[in-house]
Short mmCIF file of C-alpha atoms in Angstrom, two decimals:
data_model
loop_
_atom_site.label_atom_id
_atom_site.label_comp_id
_atom_site.label_asym_id
_atom_site.label_seq_id
_atom_site.Cartn_x
_atom_site.Cartn_y
_atom_site.Cartn_z
CA MET A 1 116.54 98.10 -20.34
CA SER A 2 113.44 97.86 -22.16
CA VAL A 3 113.96 94.67 -24.76
CA GLN A 4 115.45 91.69 -23.25
CA LYS A 5 118.24 89.97 -26.04
CA ARG A 6 118.77 86.92 -26.87
CA ILE A 7 121.91 85.40 -28.39
CA ALA A 8 123.01 82.31 -29.63
CA ILE A 9 126.64 81.39 -29.70
CA TYR A 10 127.68 78.74 -32.02
CA GLY A 11 130.71 76.52 -33.28
CA LYS A 12 132.38 73.17 -33.62
CA GLY A 13 132.86 71.46 -30.37
CA GLY A 14 136.43 72.52 -28.89
CA ILE A 15 136.42 75.31 -30.49
CA GLY A 16 136.27 77.66 -27.17
CA LYS A 17 132.68 78.21 -27.37
CA SER A 18 131.66 77.95 -24.20
CA SER A 19 134.58 79.53 -23.18
CA THR A 20 133.48 82.49 -24.82
CA ALA A 21 130.07 82.29 -23.74
CA SER A 22 130.90 82.69 -20.02
CA ASN A 23 133.40 85.38 -20.73
CA VAL A 24 130.92 87.34 -22.66
CA ALA A 25 128.31 86.87 -19.59
CA ALA A 26 131.14 87.42 -16.87
CA ALA A 27 131.89 90.94 -18.85
CA CYS A 28 128.22 92.32 -19.17
CA ALA A 29 127.32 91.16 -15.73
CA ASP A 30 130.55 93.29 -14.75
CA GLU A 31 128.73 95.70 -16.43
CA GLY A 32 125.47 95.83 -14.39
CA TYR A 33 122.92 94.02 -16.33
CA THR A 34 121.28 91.07 -15.74
CA VAL A 35 122.29 88.33 -17.33
CA MET A 36 121.30 84.04 -18.33
CA ILE A 37 123.54 81.38 -20.17
CA ILE A 38 121.82 78.51 -21.29
CA GLY A 39 124.13 75.62 -22.63
CA CYS A 40 122.33 73.44 -24.73
CA ASP A 41 125.97 71.54 -25.57
CA PRO A 42 125.53 67.58 -24.22
CA LYS A 43 128.35 68.01 -22.62
CA SER A 44 126.54 70.39 -20.00
CA ASP A 45 129.53 72.59 -19.40
CA SER A 46 128.94 75.87 -20.80
CA SER A 47 128.58 77.64 -17.48
CA ILE A 48 131.24 75.18 -15.41
CA THR A 49 133.27 78.22 -15.43
CA LEU A 50 131.09 80.51 -14.30
CA LEU A 51 130.42 78.27 -11.34
CA GLY A 52 134.07 77.81 -10.04
CA GLY A 53 133.95 74.09 -11.39
CA LYS A 54 131.31 73.20 -9.94
CA ARG A 55 128.64 70.80 -12.30
CA ILE A 56 124.84 71.49 -12.04
CA PRO A 57 122.03 69.03 -12.46
CA THR A 58 120.23 68.76 -16.19
CA ILE A 59 116.87 69.91 -16.98
CA LEU A 60 116.69 66.52 -19.50
CA ASP A 61 117.93 64.55 -16.14
CA LEU A 62 115.81 66.01 -13.84
CA LEU A 63 113.00 64.77 -16.97
CA ARG A 64 114.30 61.72 -17.80
CA GLU A 65 114.35 60.83 -14.01
CA GLU A 66 110.36 61.51 -13.68
CA LYS A 67 111.56 64.25 -10.91
CA ASP A 68 109.28 67.38 -10.81
CA VAL A 69 111.08 70.05 -11.62
CA LYS A 70 111.13 73.17 -10.40
CA GLU A 71 113.38 76.22 -11.39
CA GLU A 72 115.68 75.98 -8.40
CA ASP A 73 116.91 72.39 -9.42
CA VAL A 74 117.67 73.60 -12.66
CA VAL A 75 118.95 77.78 -12.07
CA PHE A 76 121.92 78.18 -10.22
CA THR A 77 123.56 81.46 -9.47
CA GLY A 78 127.63 81.83 -10.52
CA TYR A 79 130.03 85.01 -11.38
CA ASN A 80 128.52 88.12 -10.38
CA GLY A 81 125.32 86.97 -10.17
CA VAL A 82 125.25 85.40 -14.24
CA LYS A 83 122.20 82.60 -13.74
CA CYS A 84 123.93 79.23 -14.85
CA VAL A 85 121.62 76.66 -16.45
CA GLU A 86 122.25 73.89 -18.94
CA VAL A 87 119.76 71.52 -21.24
CA GLY A 88 121.75 68.42 -20.98
CA GLY A 89 121.66 65.71 -24.14
CA PRO A 90 119.74 62.84 -25.36
CA GLU A 91 121.06 59.45 -23.77
CA PRO A 92 123.37 57.47 -26.20
CA GLY A 93 121.91 56.28 -29.53
CA ILE A 94 118.40 57.50 -28.77
CA GLY A 95 116.74 60.70 -28.98
CA CYS A 96 117.81 63.91 -30.18
CA ALA A 97 119.61 66.71 -29.17
CA GLY A 98 117.41 68.87 -30.76
CA ARG A 99 114.00 67.45 -30.02
CA GLY A 100 115.37 67.96 -26.42
CA ILE A 101 116.70 71.38 -26.30
CA ILE A 102 112.73 72.33 -27.55
CA VAL A 103 111.60 70.35 -24.35
CA ALA A 104 113.81 71.52 -21.90
CA ILE A 105 113.34 75.55 -22.98
CA GLN A 106 109.88 74.25 -22.82
CA THR A 107 110.33 73.17 -19.55
CA LEU A 108 112.72 76.38 -18.51
CA LYS A 109 109.59 78.32 -19.44
CA LYS A 110 107.21 76.64 -17.13
CA ILE A 111 108.85 76.73 -14.21
CA SER A 112 111.30 79.90 -14.51
CA LYS A 113 110.76 83.84 -13.56
CA THR A 114 113.85 83.99 -13.57
CA LEU A 115 114.03 83.88 -17.64
CA ASN A 116 111.61 86.81 -17.98
CA GLU A 117 113.76 89.10 -15.51
CA MET A 118 116.72 89.12 -18.10
CA ASP A 119 118.73 91.47 -19.68
CA LEU A 120 120.54 89.30 -22.05
CA ILE A 121 120.22 85.26 -22.56
CA ILE A 122 123.23 83.66 -23.81
CA TYR A 123 122.15 80.08 -25.59
CA ASP A 124 125.92 78.24 -26.32
CA VAL A 125 124.82 75.81 -29.01
CA PRO A 126 127.08 73.04 -30.89
CA GLY A 127 127.34 73.46 -34.18
CA ASP A 128 129.18 70.18 -35.24
CA ILE A 129 126.35 68.68 -36.74
CA VAL A 130 124.06 70.55 -38.45
CA CYS A 131 120.52 68.54 -38.19
CA GLY A 132 116.93 70.73 -37.90
CA GLY A 133 117.58 70.38 -34.24
CA PHE A 134 120.46 72.60 -33.97
CA VAL A 135 118.54 75.85 -34.90
CA ALA A 136 115.36 74.22 -32.47
CA PRO A 137 116.19 78.23 -30.12
CA ILE A 138 115.72 80.25 -33.45
CA ARG A 139 113.23 78.02 -34.57
CA LYS A 140 110.77 78.50 -31.20
CA GLY A 141 111.21 82.45 -31.34
CA LEU A 142 114.01 81.87 -27.95
CA VAL A 143 116.67 83.74 -30.05
CA LYS A 144 116.77 86.99 -32.31
CA GLU A 145 121.15 87.06 -32.58
CA ALA A 146 123.30 84.44 -34.31
CA TYR A 147 127.17 84.66 -33.77
CA VAL A 148 129.55 81.82 -35.08
CA LEU A 149 133.00 81.19 -33.77
CA THR A 150 135.53 80.13 -35.87
CA SER A 151 139.52 79.71 -36.51
CA GLY A 152 142.04 79.51 -38.61
CA GLU A 153 141.55 76.31 -39.40
CA TYR A 154 140.22 73.77 -41.41
CA MET A 155 137.62 71.95 -40.01
CA PRO A 156 136.05 74.94 -37.60
CA LEU A 157 136.14 77.24 -40.97
CA TYR A 158 134.33 74.01 -42.66
CA ALA A 159 131.89 73.50 -39.58
CA ALA A 160 131.60 77.19 -39.51
CA ASN A 161 130.02 77.02 -42.90
CA ASN A 162 127.61 75.15 -42.77
CA ILE A 163 126.09 76.80 -39.33
CA CYS A 164 125.81 79.25 -41.97
CA ARG A 165 124.32 78.10 -44.43
CA GLY A 166 121.66 76.09 -42.17
CA LEU A 167 121.25 79.59 -40.61
CA ALA A 168 119.98 81.01 -44.05
CA LYS A 169 117.62 78.22 -44.88
CA ILE A 170 115.51 79.48 -42.30
CA ASN A 171 116.28 82.97 -43.03
CA THR A 172 118.21 84.15 -39.90
CA PRO A 173 120.75 86.93 -40.23
CA LEU A 174 123.79 86.30 -39.36
CA SER A 175 125.63 88.92 -36.62
CA GLY A 176 128.91 88.33 -37.15
CA ILE A 177 132.28 85.47 -36.96
CA ILE A 178 133.97 85.72 -33.71
CA CYS A 179 137.90 83.91 -34.40
CA ASN A 180 138.91 82.67 -31.73
CA SER A 181 142.74 82.98 -32.66
CA ARG A 182 144.37 79.43 -32.41
CA SER A 183 148.15 81.21 -34.01
CA VAL A 184 147.05 79.50 -37.49
CA SER A 185 149.43 80.88 -40.84
CA ARG A 186 147.60 83.61 -42.00
CA GLU A 187 144.37 83.35 -39.75
CA LYS A 188 143.58 87.33 -39.82
CA GLU A 189 143.25 87.25 -43.35
CA ILE A 190 141.60 83.69 -43.92
CA VAL A 191 138.15 84.49 -41.28
CA THR A 192 138.31 87.61 -42.86
CA LYS A 193 137.66 86.80 -46.08
CA PHE A 194 135.37 83.48 -44.55
CA ALA A 195 133.69 86.77 -43.18
CA SER A 196 133.39 88.57 -46.06
CA GLY A 197 132.53 85.72 -48.29
CA ILE A 198 128.85 85.49 -45.91
CA HIS A 199 128.55 88.74 -45.89
CA THR A 200 129.06 89.64 -42.16
CA LYS A 201 131.71 91.18 -40.09
CA GLY A 202 134.34 89.28 -37.71
CA THR A 203 136.03 89.71 -34.29
CA ASP A 204 139.11 88.75 -32.94
CA ARG A 205 138.35 86.47 -29.55
CA ALA A 206 141.45 87.04 -28.59
CA GLY A 207 142.05 90.93 -29.31
CA LEU A 208 139.08 91.30 -26.79
CA ARG A 209 140.31 89.58 -23.65
CA GLU A 210 142.84 90.61 -20.55
CA GLY A 211 145.17 88.46 -20.03
CA ARG A 212 145.08 85.03 -20.14
CA PHE A 213 142.00 82.22 -19.66
CA LEU A 214 142.90 80.99 -16.03
CA GLY A 215 141.36 77.73 -16.41
CA HIS A 216 140.66 75.59 -13.59
CA GLY A 217 136.81 76.57 -13.80
CA LYS A 218 137.70 80.03 -13.84
CA SER A 219 136.54 82.52 -16.63
CA THR A 220 138.89 85.06 -17.50
CA ARG A 221 136.83 88.74 -18.14
CA LEU A 222 136.53 90.75 -21.45
CA GLN A 223 137.98 94.06 -21.28
CA HIS A 224 134.73 95.51 -23.31
CA CYS A 225 130.93 93.99 -23.07
CA THR A 226 128.58 95.96 -26.38
CA SER A 227 126.28 97.61 -24.69
CA LEU A 228 122.85 95.81 -24.86
CA SER A 229 120.53 99.04 -25.24
#
């Protein structure tokens, strides 16, 4: 693969954003691609299913401890070789999550050779609060494609709409809407209409996976992985 693919998956907290990101990572790894997932959520749980339930140190926590951070301190190997990184978050009540993402990624770029060796890098980014910081990976040129996860429920759609408005303000094209079905009445119709209204395409995450989400620190495998070439 000649060009590295870098994508961001946005969505309201609790909508299934992290499990979707980790499932995409797992599926693409199974197809033979080298993959890194970078969790930008302060909960630091983006890669937990890929690591068998294990939590890993975050970049920001180590920086706050004034440690000399090395690649092996923050880059861990999970399911089928997927490289896992967690940014972490600011101390409650102080700092800025967006600024934290920028500092953490700048640190990672300095210390990690692996970052440049990946076919695919997935940024798992929260979208509940759409301050300028939430688009930090895009503003810094780290991401070329953005996907938004939602369901047919009001609050996830509200958050998705705000995220899309934020992306539009920085002239970033939306690559697609992913529906993580919650079995809401007329859900497919609602999400399809929403996707059409913002002039993009949608896909049903539930239709992509095989079996059920296993939980307990494990990740289901998507049936198909879109070609990265």
